[in-house]
Amino acid sequence: MNNLLHNSQINPARWITRFAPSPTGFLHLGHVASALYGWQKAQPDGEWFVRLEDIDIQRCKPAFIPAILEDLEWLGLHSGRPVLRQSANMPAYQATLATLNAMGVLYPCFCTRSDIMRESAAIFSAPHTAPDGSLCYPGTCRHLSDQERQDRISQGLHHVLRLDMGKALQWVHQHTQGGPLTYQDQERGTVVCHPELFGDVVLARKDIPASYHLCVTHDDAAQGVTLVTRGEDLRPATDLHRVLQTLMGWSVPLYSFHPLLCNAEGRRLAKRDGALAVRAMREAGLSAEDVRCKAGFPHIFER
Ligand code: GLU
């Protein structure tokens, strides 16, 4: 990755922000709030653009892509750059994985989900979960010898690539001179990270050859995003992203998290709240201003 942005180049008067939906359904009110939050942060002189995070081929459907882009345009949100699809950027993620592998911080893991559950129960008495709710890996395959790894790979055994968090944090601590790993939150100031709570996360699978964490961190750096705006639900992942940024020597953006919109029952808005899809509201006769207003951003284009 060339043209990396250095922190000294971050210009707080001109934030570069992005909206990075995954095309797993139609754009709904929660997305609109997220898109407008980032858009507003980039005003008046910054840049806001759209990126499509479509690497999960099971969950993402190409048919939603034109619908999402059309709905954004209807809302008055025009991407300041050509829209990057992560599925078209795979060589860049593979190159990142190759670098991490050469640093010795990746290892192949052959465990199935039931292996992990069984092993976790044996070690911890109950399976551990990471701060993002994912299952913590008990580290079984971390202890395999190189020969055992090679043997299993040549037998064609299915495997994923995991980050060896212990080794990764040794690198990180050298870089931070033993101080804590942190990020800057625009609202809260300095936040201390606890990536060790995630354990050895998966960075690549057979069906999804690069994980969300890897791709989002790569692209934010490669695209020069200076202020990452996203929902509070993704805050815990930031600790992990800081590890990847440090290992790869990528620029570190500022972060800003927005609260999640809830439905009438107080639950977080989700795809199943179909009536809150932008196109359903449009078909019901609402104007773009009505929808922006419902998302909590009234009159934002009236300046
Ligand atoms: N693609 C992610 C999602 O739709 C958001 C990207 C991010 O802000 O990290 O939830």
mmCIF file of N, CA and C in Angstrom, residues 75-186:
data_model
loop_
_atom_site.group_PDB
_atom_site.id
_atom_site.type_symbol
_atom_site.label_atom_id
_atom_site.label_comp_id
_atom_site.label_asym_id
_atom_site.label_seq_id
_atom_site.Cartn_x
_atom_site.Cartn_y
_atom_site.Cartn_z
ATOM 1 N N LEU A 75 -31.460 10.185 -1.215
ATOM 2 C CA LEU A 75 -31.366 10.926 0.048
ATOM 3 C C LEU A 75 -30.509 12.181 -0.071
ATOM 4 N N GLY A 76 -29.849 12.333 -1.228
ATOM 5 C CA GLY A 76 -28.991 13.501 -1.433
ATOM 6 C C GLY A 76 -27.549 13.246 -1.035
ATOM 7 N N LEU A 77 -27.207 11.974 -0.853
ATOM 8 C CA LEU A 77 -25.849 11.629 -0.426
ATOM 9 C C LEU A 77 -25.061 11.084 -1.614
ATOM 10 N N HIS A 78 -24.134 11.877 -2.110
ATOM 11 C CA HIS A 78 -23.369 11.492 -3.295
ATOM 12 C C HIS A 78 -21.949 11.156 -2.869
ATOM 13 N N SER A 79 -21.511 9.947 -3.219
ATOM 14 C CA SER A 79 -20.156 9.545 -2.850
ATOM 15 C C SER A 79 -19.149 10.468 -3.539
ATOM 16 N N GLY A 80 -18.195 10.961 -2.770
ATOM 17 C CA GLY A 80 -17.178 11.848 -3.335
ATOM 18 C C GLY A 80 -16.136 11.108 -4.161
ATOM 19 N N ARG A 81 -16.202 9.773 -4.178
ATOM 20 C CA ARG A 81 -15.226 8.975 -4.941
ATOM 21 C C ARG A 81 -15.949 7.823 -5.612
ATOM 22 N N PRO A 82 -15.334 7.231 -6.644
ATOM 23 C CA PRO A 82 -15.909 5.999 -7.194
ATOM 24 C C PRO A 82 -16.045 4.984 -6.063
ATOM 25 N N VAL A 83 -17.125 4.210 -6.090
ATOM 26 C CA VAL A 83 -17.409 3.298 -4.980
ATOM 27 C C VAL A 83 -16.537 2.042 -5.087
ATOM 28 N N LEU A 84 -15.708 1.821 -4.063
ATOM 29 C CA LEU A 84 -14.852 0.626 -4.035
ATOM 30 C C LEU A 84 -15.662 -0.555 -3.505
ATOM 31 N N ARG A 85 -15.590 -1.667 -4.223
ATOM 32 C CA ARG A 85 -16.179 -2.915 -3.705
ATOM 33 C C ARG A 85 -15.042 -3.752 -3.157
ATOM 34 N N GLN A 86 -15.152 -4.160 -1.903
ATOM 35 C CA GLN A 86 -14.059 -4.934 -1.299
ATOM 36 C C GLN A 86 -13.813 -6.239 -2.042
ATOM 37 N N SER A 87 -14.859 -6.809 -2.623
ATOM 38 C CA SER A 87 -14.678 -8.085 -3.331
ATOM 39 C C SER A 87 -13.713 -7.930 -4.513
ATOM 40 N N ALA A 88 -13.549 -6.691 -4.979
ATOM 41 C CA ALA A 88 -12.637 -6.457 -6.107
ATOM 42 C C ALA A 88 -11.234 -6.098 -5.612
ATOM 43 N N ASN A 89 -11.046 -6.109 -4.317
ATOM 44 C CA ASN A 89 -9.782 -5.627 -3.740
ATOM 45 C C ASN A 89 -9.005 -6.755 -3.068
ATOM 46 N N MET A 90 -9.383 -7.993 -3.391
ATOM 47 C CA MET A 90 -8.827 -9.148 -2.690
ATOM 48 C C MET A 90 -7.297 -9.232 -2.749
ATOM 49 N N PRO A 91 -6.644 -8.908 -3.901
ATOM 50 C CA PRO A 91 -5.176 -9.002 -3.923
ATOM 51 C C PRO A 91 -4.521 -8.147 -2.836
ATOM 52 N N ALA A 92 -5.107 -7.003 -2.519
ATOM 53 C CA ALA A 92 -4.522 -6.140 -1.480
ATOM 54 C C ALA A 92 -4.617 -6.824 -0.110
ATOM 55 N N TYR A 93 -5.721 -7.519 0.135
ATOM 56 C CA TYR A 93 -5.876 -8.193 1.439
ATOM 57 C C TYR A 93 -4.952 -9.413 1.516
ATOM 58 N N GLN A 94 -4.794 -10.078 0.373
ATOM 59 C CA GLN A 94 -3.890 -11.235 0.345
ATOM 60 C C GLN A 94 -2.455 -10.776 0.615
ATOM 61 N N ALA A 95 -2.093 -9.624 0.074
ATOM 62 C CA ALA A 95 -0.734 -9.097 0.296
ATOM 63 C C ALA A 95 -0.547 -8.769 1.778
ATOM 64 N N THR A 96 -1.586 -8.248 2.408
ATOM 65 C CA THR A 96 -1.508 -7.943 3.843
ATOM 66 C C THR A 96 -1.328 -9.227 4.641
ATOM 67 N N LEU A 97 -2.102 -10.253 4.277
ATOM 68 C CA LEU A 97 -1.972 -11.535 4.979
ATOM 69 C C LEU A 97 -0.567 -12.106 4.796
ATOM 70 N N ALA A 98 -0.009 -11.944 3.585
ATOM 71 C CA ALA A 98 1.345 -12.463 3.332
ATOM 72 C C ALA A 98 2.349 -11.735 4.215
ATOM 73 N N THR A 99 2.189 -10.436 4.380
ATOM 74 C CA THR A 99 3.096 -9.669 5.248
ATOM 75 C C THR A 99 2.988 -10.145 6.686
ATOM 76 N N LEU A 100 1.760 -10.306 7.160
ATOM 77 C CA LEU A 100 1.565 -10.756 8.552
ATOM 78 C C LEU A 100 2.149 -12.156 8.735
ATOM 79 N N ASN A 101 1.977 -12.983 7.733
ATOM 80 C CA ASN A 101 2.504 -14.350 7.799
ATOM 81 C C ASN A 101 4.033 -14.325 7.892
ATOM 82 N N ALA A 102 4.639 -13.450 7.072
ATOM 83 C CA ALA A 102 6.109 -13.345 7.091
ATOM 84 C C ALA A 102 6.597 -12.814 8.446
ATOM 85 N N MET A 103 5.770 -12.062 9.131
ATOM 86 C CA MET A 103 6.138 -11.556 10.471
ATOM 87 C C MET A 103 5.980 -12.636 11.534
ATOM 88 N N GLY A 104 5.367 -13.756 11.161
ATOM 89 C CA GLY A 104 5.212 -14.873 12.095
ATOM 90 C C GLY A 104 4.053 -14.701 13.067
ATOM 91 N N VAL A 105 3.077 -13.835 12.724
ATOM 92 C CA VAL A 105 1.969 -13.623 13.663
ATOM 93 C C VAL A 105 0.673 -14.313 13.212
ATOM 94 N N LEU A 106 0.770 -15.170 12.181
ATOM 95 C CA LEU A 106 -0.414 -15.925 11.745
ATOM 96 C C LEU A 106 -0.143 -17.406 11.914
ATOM 97 N N TYR A 107 -1.191 -18.187 12.109
ATOM 98 C CA TYR A 107 -1.020 -19.642 12.068
ATOM 99 C C TYR A 107 -2.306 -20.295 11.556
ATOM 100 N N PRO A 108 -2.160 -21.462 10.918
ATOM 101 C CA PRO A 108 -3.362 -22.146 10.430
ATOM 102 C C PRO A 108 -4.058 -22.878 11.578
ATOM 103 N N CYS A 109 -5.366 -22.831 11.579
ATOM 104 C CA CYS A 109 -6.153 -23.495 12.625
ATOM 105 C C CYS A 109 -7.122 -24.460 11.945
ATOM 106 N N PHE A 110 -7.110 -25.691 12.408
ATOM 107 C CA PHE A 110 -7.891 -26.751 11.757
ATOM 108 C C PHE A 110 -9.147 -27.102 12.566
ATOM 109 N N CYS A 111 -9.406 -26.379 13.640
ATOM 110 C CA CYS A 111 -10.523 -26.735 14.533
ATOM 111 C C CYS A 111 -11.877 -26.441 13.899
ATOM 112 N N THR A 112 -12.834 -27.304 14.187
ATOM 113 C CA THR A 112 -14.224 -27.013 13.826
ATOM 114 C C THR A 112 -14.842 -26.259 15.000
ATOM 115 N N ARG A 113 -16.049 -25.745 14.777
ATOM 116 C CA ARG A 113 -16.716 -25.016 15.870
ATOM 117 C C ARG A 113 -16.919 -25.940 17.072
ATOM 118 N N SER A 114 -17.269 -27.194 16.807
ATOM 119 C CA SER A 114 -17.500 -28.083 17.959
ATOM 120 C C SER A 114 -16.183 -28.414 18.674
ATOM 121 N N ASP A 115 -15.067 -28.491 17.926
ATOM 122 C CA ASP A 115 -13.753 -28.650 18.587
ATOM 123 C C ASP A 115 -13.531 -27.483 19.557
ATOM 124 N N ILE A 116 -13.844 -26.284 19.071
ATOM 125 C CA ILE A 116 -13.582 -25.081 19.881
ATOM 126 C C ILE A 116 -14.455 -25.080 21.135
ATOM 127 N N MET A 117 -15.727 -25.441 20.964
ATOM 128 C CA MET A 117 -16.653 -25.467 22.111
ATOM 129 C C MET A 117 -16.150 -26.485 23.150
ATOM 130 N N ARG A 118 -15.773 -27.660 22.641
ATOM 131 C CA ARG A 118 -15.347 -28.740 23.547
ATOM 132 C C ARG A 118 -14.073 -28.346 24.301
ATOM 133 N N GLU A 119 -13.113 -27.828 23.542
ATOM 134 C CA GLU A 119 -11.825 -27.452 24.130
ATOM 135 C C GLU A 119 -11.988 -26.291 25.112
ATOM 136 N N SER A 120 -12.841 -25.314 24.747
ATOM 137 C CA SER A 120 -13.076 -24.169 25.640
ATOM 138 C C SER A 120 -13.692 -24.644 26.942
ATOM 139 N N ALA A 121 -14.665 -25.552 26.818
ATOM 140 C CA ALA A 121 -15.352 -26.035 28.025
ATOM 141 C C ALA A 121 -14.351 -26.765 28.928
ATOM 142 N N ALA A 122 -13.413 -27.509 28.307
ATOM 143 C CA ALA A 122 -12.432 -28.255 29.096
ATOM 144 C C ALA A 122 -11.475 -27.299 29.819
ATOM 145 N N ILE A 123 -11.106 -26.197 29.131
ATOM 146 C CA ILE A 123 -10.107 -25.296 29.722
ATOM 147 C C ILE A 123 -10.753 -24.278 30.676
ATOM 148 N N PHE A 124 -11.833 -23.674 30.229
ATOM 149 C CA PHE A 124 -12.387 -22.526 30.982
ATOM 150 C C PHE A 124 -13.632 -22.885 31.792
ATOM 151 N N SER A 125 -14.128 -24.079 31.701
ATOM 152 C CA SER A 125 -15.385 -24.558 32.291
ATOM 153 C C SER A 125 -16.618 -24.037 31.538
ATOM 154 N N ALA A 126 -16.513 -22.914 30.819
ATOM 155 C CA ALA A 126 -17.590 -22.464 29.914
ATOM 156 C C ALA A 126 -16.918 -21.718 28.780
ATOM 157 N N PRO A 127 -17.504 -21.752 27.558
ATOM 158 C CA PRO A 127 -16.847 -21.038 26.454
ATOM 159 C C PRO A 127 -16.744 -19.539 26.736
ATOM 160 N N HIS A 128 -15.576 -18.971 26.453
ATOM 161 C CA HIS A 128 -15.357 -17.534 26.634
ATOM 162 C C HIS A 128 -15.831 -16.770 25.411
ATOM 163 N N THR A 129 -16.370 -15.585 25.619
ATOM 164 C CA THR A 129 -16.695 -14.750 24.459
ATOM 165 C C THR A 129 -15.839 -13.482 24.490
ATOM 166 N N ALA A 130 -15.529 -12.990 23.291
ATOM 167 C CA ALA A 130 -14.735 -11.768 23.133
ATOM 168 C C ALA A 130 -15.660 -10.564 23.325
ATOM 169 N N PRO A 131 -15.099 -9.337 23.452
ATOM 170 C CA PRO A 131 -15.955 -8.157 23.658
ATOM 171 C C PRO A 131 -16.970 -7.921 22.532
ATOM 172 N N ASP A 132 -16.734 -8.453 21.353
ATOM 173 C CA ASP A 132 -17.708 -8.286 20.267
ATOM 174 C C ASP A 132 -18.705 -9.446 20.230
ATOM 175 N N GLY A 133 -18.662 -10.310 21.236
ATOM 176 C CA GLY A 133 -19.642 -11.404 21.312
ATOM 177 C C GLY A 133 -19.201 -12.672 20.597
ATOM 178 N N SER A 134 -18.067 -12.626 19.887
ATOM 179 C CA SER A 134 -17.614 -13.829 19.177
ATOM 180 C C SER A 134 -16.971 -14.801 20.178
ATOM 181 N N LEU A 135 -16.878 -16.053 19.728
ATOM 182 C CA LEU A 135 -16.326 -17.092 20.599
ATOM 183 C C LEU A 135 -14.800 -16.949 20.674
ATOM 184 N N CYS A 136 -14.254 -16.969 21.889
ATOM 185 C CA CYS A 136 -12.792 -16.855 22.045
ATOM 186 C C CYS A 136 -12.135 -18.203 21.759
ATOM 187 N N TYR A 137 -11.089 -18.182 20.970
ATOM 188 C CA TYR A 137 -10.434 -19.429 20.605
ATOM 189 C C TYR A 137 -9.491 -19.889 21.717
ATOM 190 N N PRO A 138 -9.578 -21.158 22.137
ATOM 191 C CA PRO A 138 -8.734 -21.605 23.248
ATOM 192 C C PRO A 138 -7.263 -21.833 22.867
ATOM 193 N N GLY A 139 -6.911 -21.684 21.599
ATOM 194 C CA GLY A 139 -5.485 -21.715 21.230
ATOM 195 C C GLY A 139 -4.948 -23.081 20.833
ATOM 196 N N THR A 140 -5.841 -24.056 20.644
ATOM 197 C CA THR A 140 -5.411 -25.440 20.386
ATOM 198 C C THR A 140 -4.336 -25.536 19.286
ATOM 199 N N CYS A 141 -4.612 -25.000 18.110
ATOM 200 C CA CYS A 141 -3.701 -25.179 16.969
ATOM 201 C C CYS A 141 -2.464 -24.280 17.042
ATOM 202 N N ARG A 142 -2.442 -23.347 17.984
ATOM 203 C CA ARG A 142 -1.264 -22.480 18.142
ATOM 204 C C ARG A 142 -0.046 -23.322 18.514
ATOM 205 N N HIS A 143 -0.316 -24.464 19.150
ATOM 206 C CA HIS A 143 0.791 -25.286 19.665
ATOM 207 C C HIS A 143 1.281 -26.336 18.671
ATOM 208 N N LEU A 144 0.687 -26.404 17.483
ATOM 209 C CA LEU A 144 1.140 -27.411 16.513
ATOM 210 C C LEU A 144 2.538 -27.064 16.008
ATOM 211 N N SER A 145 3.319 -28.115 15.711
ATOM 212 C CA SER A 145 4.644 -27.861 15.142
ATOM 213 C C SER A 145 4.486 -27.522 13.653
ATOM 214 N N ASP A 146 5.549 -26.971 13.061
ATOM 215 C CA ASP A 146 5.516 -26.656 11.623
ATOM 216 C C ASP A 146 5.218 -27.911 10.817
ATOM 217 N N GLN A 147 5.830 -29.033 11.250
ATOM 218 C CA GLN A 147 5.636 -30.289 10.529
ATOM 219 C C GLN A 147 4.162 -30.722 10.578
ATOM 220 N N GLU A 148 3.570 -30.635 11.775
ATOM 221 C CA GLU A 148 2.147 -31.011 11.907
ATOM 222 C C GLU A 148 1.265 -30.124 11.020
ATOM 223 N N ARG A 149 1.601 -28.847 10.976
ATOM 224 C CA ARG A 149 0.814 -27.927 10.134
ATOM 225 C C ARG A 149 0.926 -28.341 8.669
ATOM 226 N N GLN A 150 2.158 -28.571 8.241
ATOM 227 C CA GLN A 150 2.384 -28.948 6.845
ATOM 228 C C GLN A 150 1.638 -30.233 6.505
ATOM 229 N N ASP A 151 1.743 -31.227 7.413
ATOM 230 C CA ASP A 151 1.091 -32.518 7.181
ATOM 231 C C ASP A 151 -0.413 -32.330 6.992
ATOM 232 N N ARG A 152 -1.007 -31.571 7.883
ATOM 233 C CA ARG A 152 -2.464 -31.390 7.807
ATOM 234 C C ARG A 152 -2.866 -30.628 6.541
ATOM 235 N N ILE A 153 -2.052 -29.629 6.177
ATOM 236 C CA ILE A 153 -2.376 -28.859 4.969
ATOM 237 C C ILE A 153 -2.239 -29.770 3.750
ATOM 238 N N SER A 154 -1.179 -30.593 3.725
ATOM 239 C CA SER A 154 -1.033 -31.467 2.542
ATOM 240 C C SER A 154 -2.092 -32.568 2.506
ATOM 241 N N GLN A 155 -2.660 -32.895 3.655
ATOM 242 C CA GLN A 155 -3.798 -33.846 3.645
ATOM 243 C C GLN A 155 -5.081 -33.168 3.149
ATOM 244 N N GLY A 156 -4.988 -31.862 2.902
ATOM 245 C CA GLY A 156 -6.154 -31.139 2.395
ATOM 246 C C GLY A 156 -7.151 -30.786 3.493
ATOM 247 N N LEU A 157 -6.688 -30.792 4.755
ATOM 248 C CA LEU A 157 -7.617 -30.452 5.847
ATOM 249 C C LEU A 157 -7.987 -28.972 5.779
ATOM 250 N N HIS A 158 -9.265 -28.724 5.949
ATOM 251 C CA HIS A 158 -9.767 -27.354 5.899
ATOM 252 C C HIS A 158 -9.169 -26.536 7.047
ATOM 253 N N HIS A 159 -8.736 -25.310 6.772
ATOM 254 C CA HIS A 159 -8.207 -24.486 7.861
ATOM 255 C C HIS A 159 -8.515 -23.006 7.652
ATOM 256 N N VAL A 160 -8.422 -22.281 8.762
ATOM 257 C CA VAL A 160 -8.530 -20.820 8.719
ATOM 258 C C VAL A 160 -7.175 -20.257 9.169
ATOM 259 N N LEU A 161 -6.973 -18.952 8.960
ATOM 260 C CA LEU A 161 -5.746 -18.314 9.463
ATOM 261 C C LEU A 161 -6.099 -17.445 10.659
ATOM 262 N N ARG A 162 -5.408 -17.700 11.756
ATOM 263 C CA ARG A 162 -5.650 -16.920 12.973
ATOM 264 C C ARG A 162 -4.458 -16.022 13.283
ATOM 265 N N LEU A 163 -4.775 -14.898 13.939
ATOM 266 C CA LEU A 163 -3.725 -14.021 14.443
ATOM 267 C C LEU A 163 -3.253 -14.584 15.780
ATOM 268 N N ASP A 164 -1.960 -14.759 15.923
ATOM 269 C CA ASP A 164 -1.416 -15.179 17.218
ATOM 270 C C ASP A 164 -1.336 -13.905 18.072
ATOM 271 N N MET A 165 -2.338 -13.714 18.906
ATOM 272 C CA MET A 165 -2.458 -12.439 19.629
ATOM 273 C C MET A 165 -1.265 -12.203 20.556
ATOM 274 N N GLY A 166 -0.768 -13.272 21.166
ATOM 275 C CA GLY A 166 0.384 -13.109 22.070
ATOM 276 C C GLY A 166 1.578 -12.538 21.308
ATOM 277 N N LYS A 167 1.886 -13.150 20.153
ATOM 278 C CA LYS A 167 3.021 -12.667 19.350
ATOM 279 C C LYS A 167 2.741 -11.264 18.807
ATOM 280 N N ALA A 168 1.514 -11.057 18.371
ATOM 281 C CA ALA A 168 1.159 -9.740 17.813
ATOM 282 C C ALA A 168 1.357 -8.664 18.875
ATOM 283 N N LEU A 169 0.968 -8.961 20.110
ATOM 284 C CA LEU A 169 1.077 -7.942 21.155
ATOM 285 C C LEU A 169 2.530 -7.683 21.569
ATOM 286 N N GLN A 170 3.390 -8.698 21.347
ATOM 287 C CA GLN A 170 4.817 -8.431 21.585
ATOM 288 C C GLN A 170 5.315 -7.353 20.621
ATOM 289 N N TRP A 171 4.913 -7.481 19.349
ATOM 290 C CA TRP A 171 5.273 -6.463 18.346
ATOM 291 C C TRP A 171 4.723 -5.107 18.764
ATOM 292 N N VAL A 172 3.445 -5.134 19.135
ATOM 293 C CA VAL A 172 2.774 -3.882 19.466
ATOM 294 C C VAL A 172 3.476 -3.206 20.642
ATOM 295 N N HIS A 173 3.846 -3.983 21.646
ATOM 296 C CA HIS A 173 4.451 -3.372 22.830
ATOM 297 C C HIS A 173 5.833 -2.804 22.532
ATOM 298 N N GLN A 174 6.528 -3.436 21.572
ATOM 299 C CA GLN A 174 7.809 -2.829 21.157
ATOM 300 C C GLN A 174 7.536 -1.452 20.554
ATOM 301 N N HIS A 175 6.475 -1.414 19.725
ATOM 302 C CA HIS A 175 6.150 -0.170 19.032
ATOM 303 C C HIS A 175 5.677 0.911 19.994
ATOM 304 N N THR A 176 4.948 0.499 21.028
ATOM 305 C CA THR A 176 4.413 1.508 21.972
ATOM 306 C C THR A 176 5.355 1.682 23.167
ATOM 307 N N GLN A 177 6.564 1.153 23.046
ATOM 308 C CA GLN A 177 7.562 1.212 24.133
ATOM 309 C C GLN A 177 6.967 0.755 25.463
ATOM 310 N N GLY A 178 6.136 -0.288 25.370
ATOM 311 C CA GLY A 178 5.579 -0.867 26.593
ATOM 312 C C GLY A 178 4.350 -0.138 27.121
ATOM 313 N N GLY A 179 4.041 1.023 26.547
ATOM 314 C CA GLY A 179 2.846 1.765 27.003
ATOM 315 C C GLY A 179 1.588 1.101 26.479
ATOM 316 N N PRO A 180 0.415 1.512 26.951
ATOM 317 C CA PRO A 180 -0.810 0.865 26.487
ATOM 318 C C PRO A 180 -1.122 1.249 25.037
ATOM 319 N N LEU A 181 -1.816 0.364 24.358
ATOM 320 C CA LEU A 181 -2.303 0.662 23.010
ATOM 321 C C LEU A 181 -3.579 1.492 23.182
ATOM 322 N N THR A 182 -3.672 2.585 22.441
ATOM 323 C CA THR A 182 -4.837 3.480 22.622
ATOM 324 C C THR A 182 -5.382 3.918 21.267
ATOM 325 N N TYR A 183 -6.558 4.527 21.294
ATOM 326 C CA TYR A 183 -7.037 5.286 20.129
ATOM 327 C C TYR A 183 -7.678 6.574 20.626
ATOM 328 N N GLN A 184 -7.832 7.518 19.713
ATOM 329 C CA GLN A 184 -8.456 8.794 20.066
ATOM 330 C C GLN A 184 -9.899 8.779 19.598
ATOM 331 N N ASP A 185 -10.782 8.995 20.549
ATOM 332 C CA ASP A 185 -12.211 9.085 20.256
ATOM 333 C C ASP A 185 -12.552 10.577 20.260
ATOM 334 N N GLN A 186 -13.202 11.038 19.199
ATOM 335 C CA GLN A 186 -13.472 12.479 19.082
ATOM 336 C C GLN A 186 -14.292 13.001 20.270
#
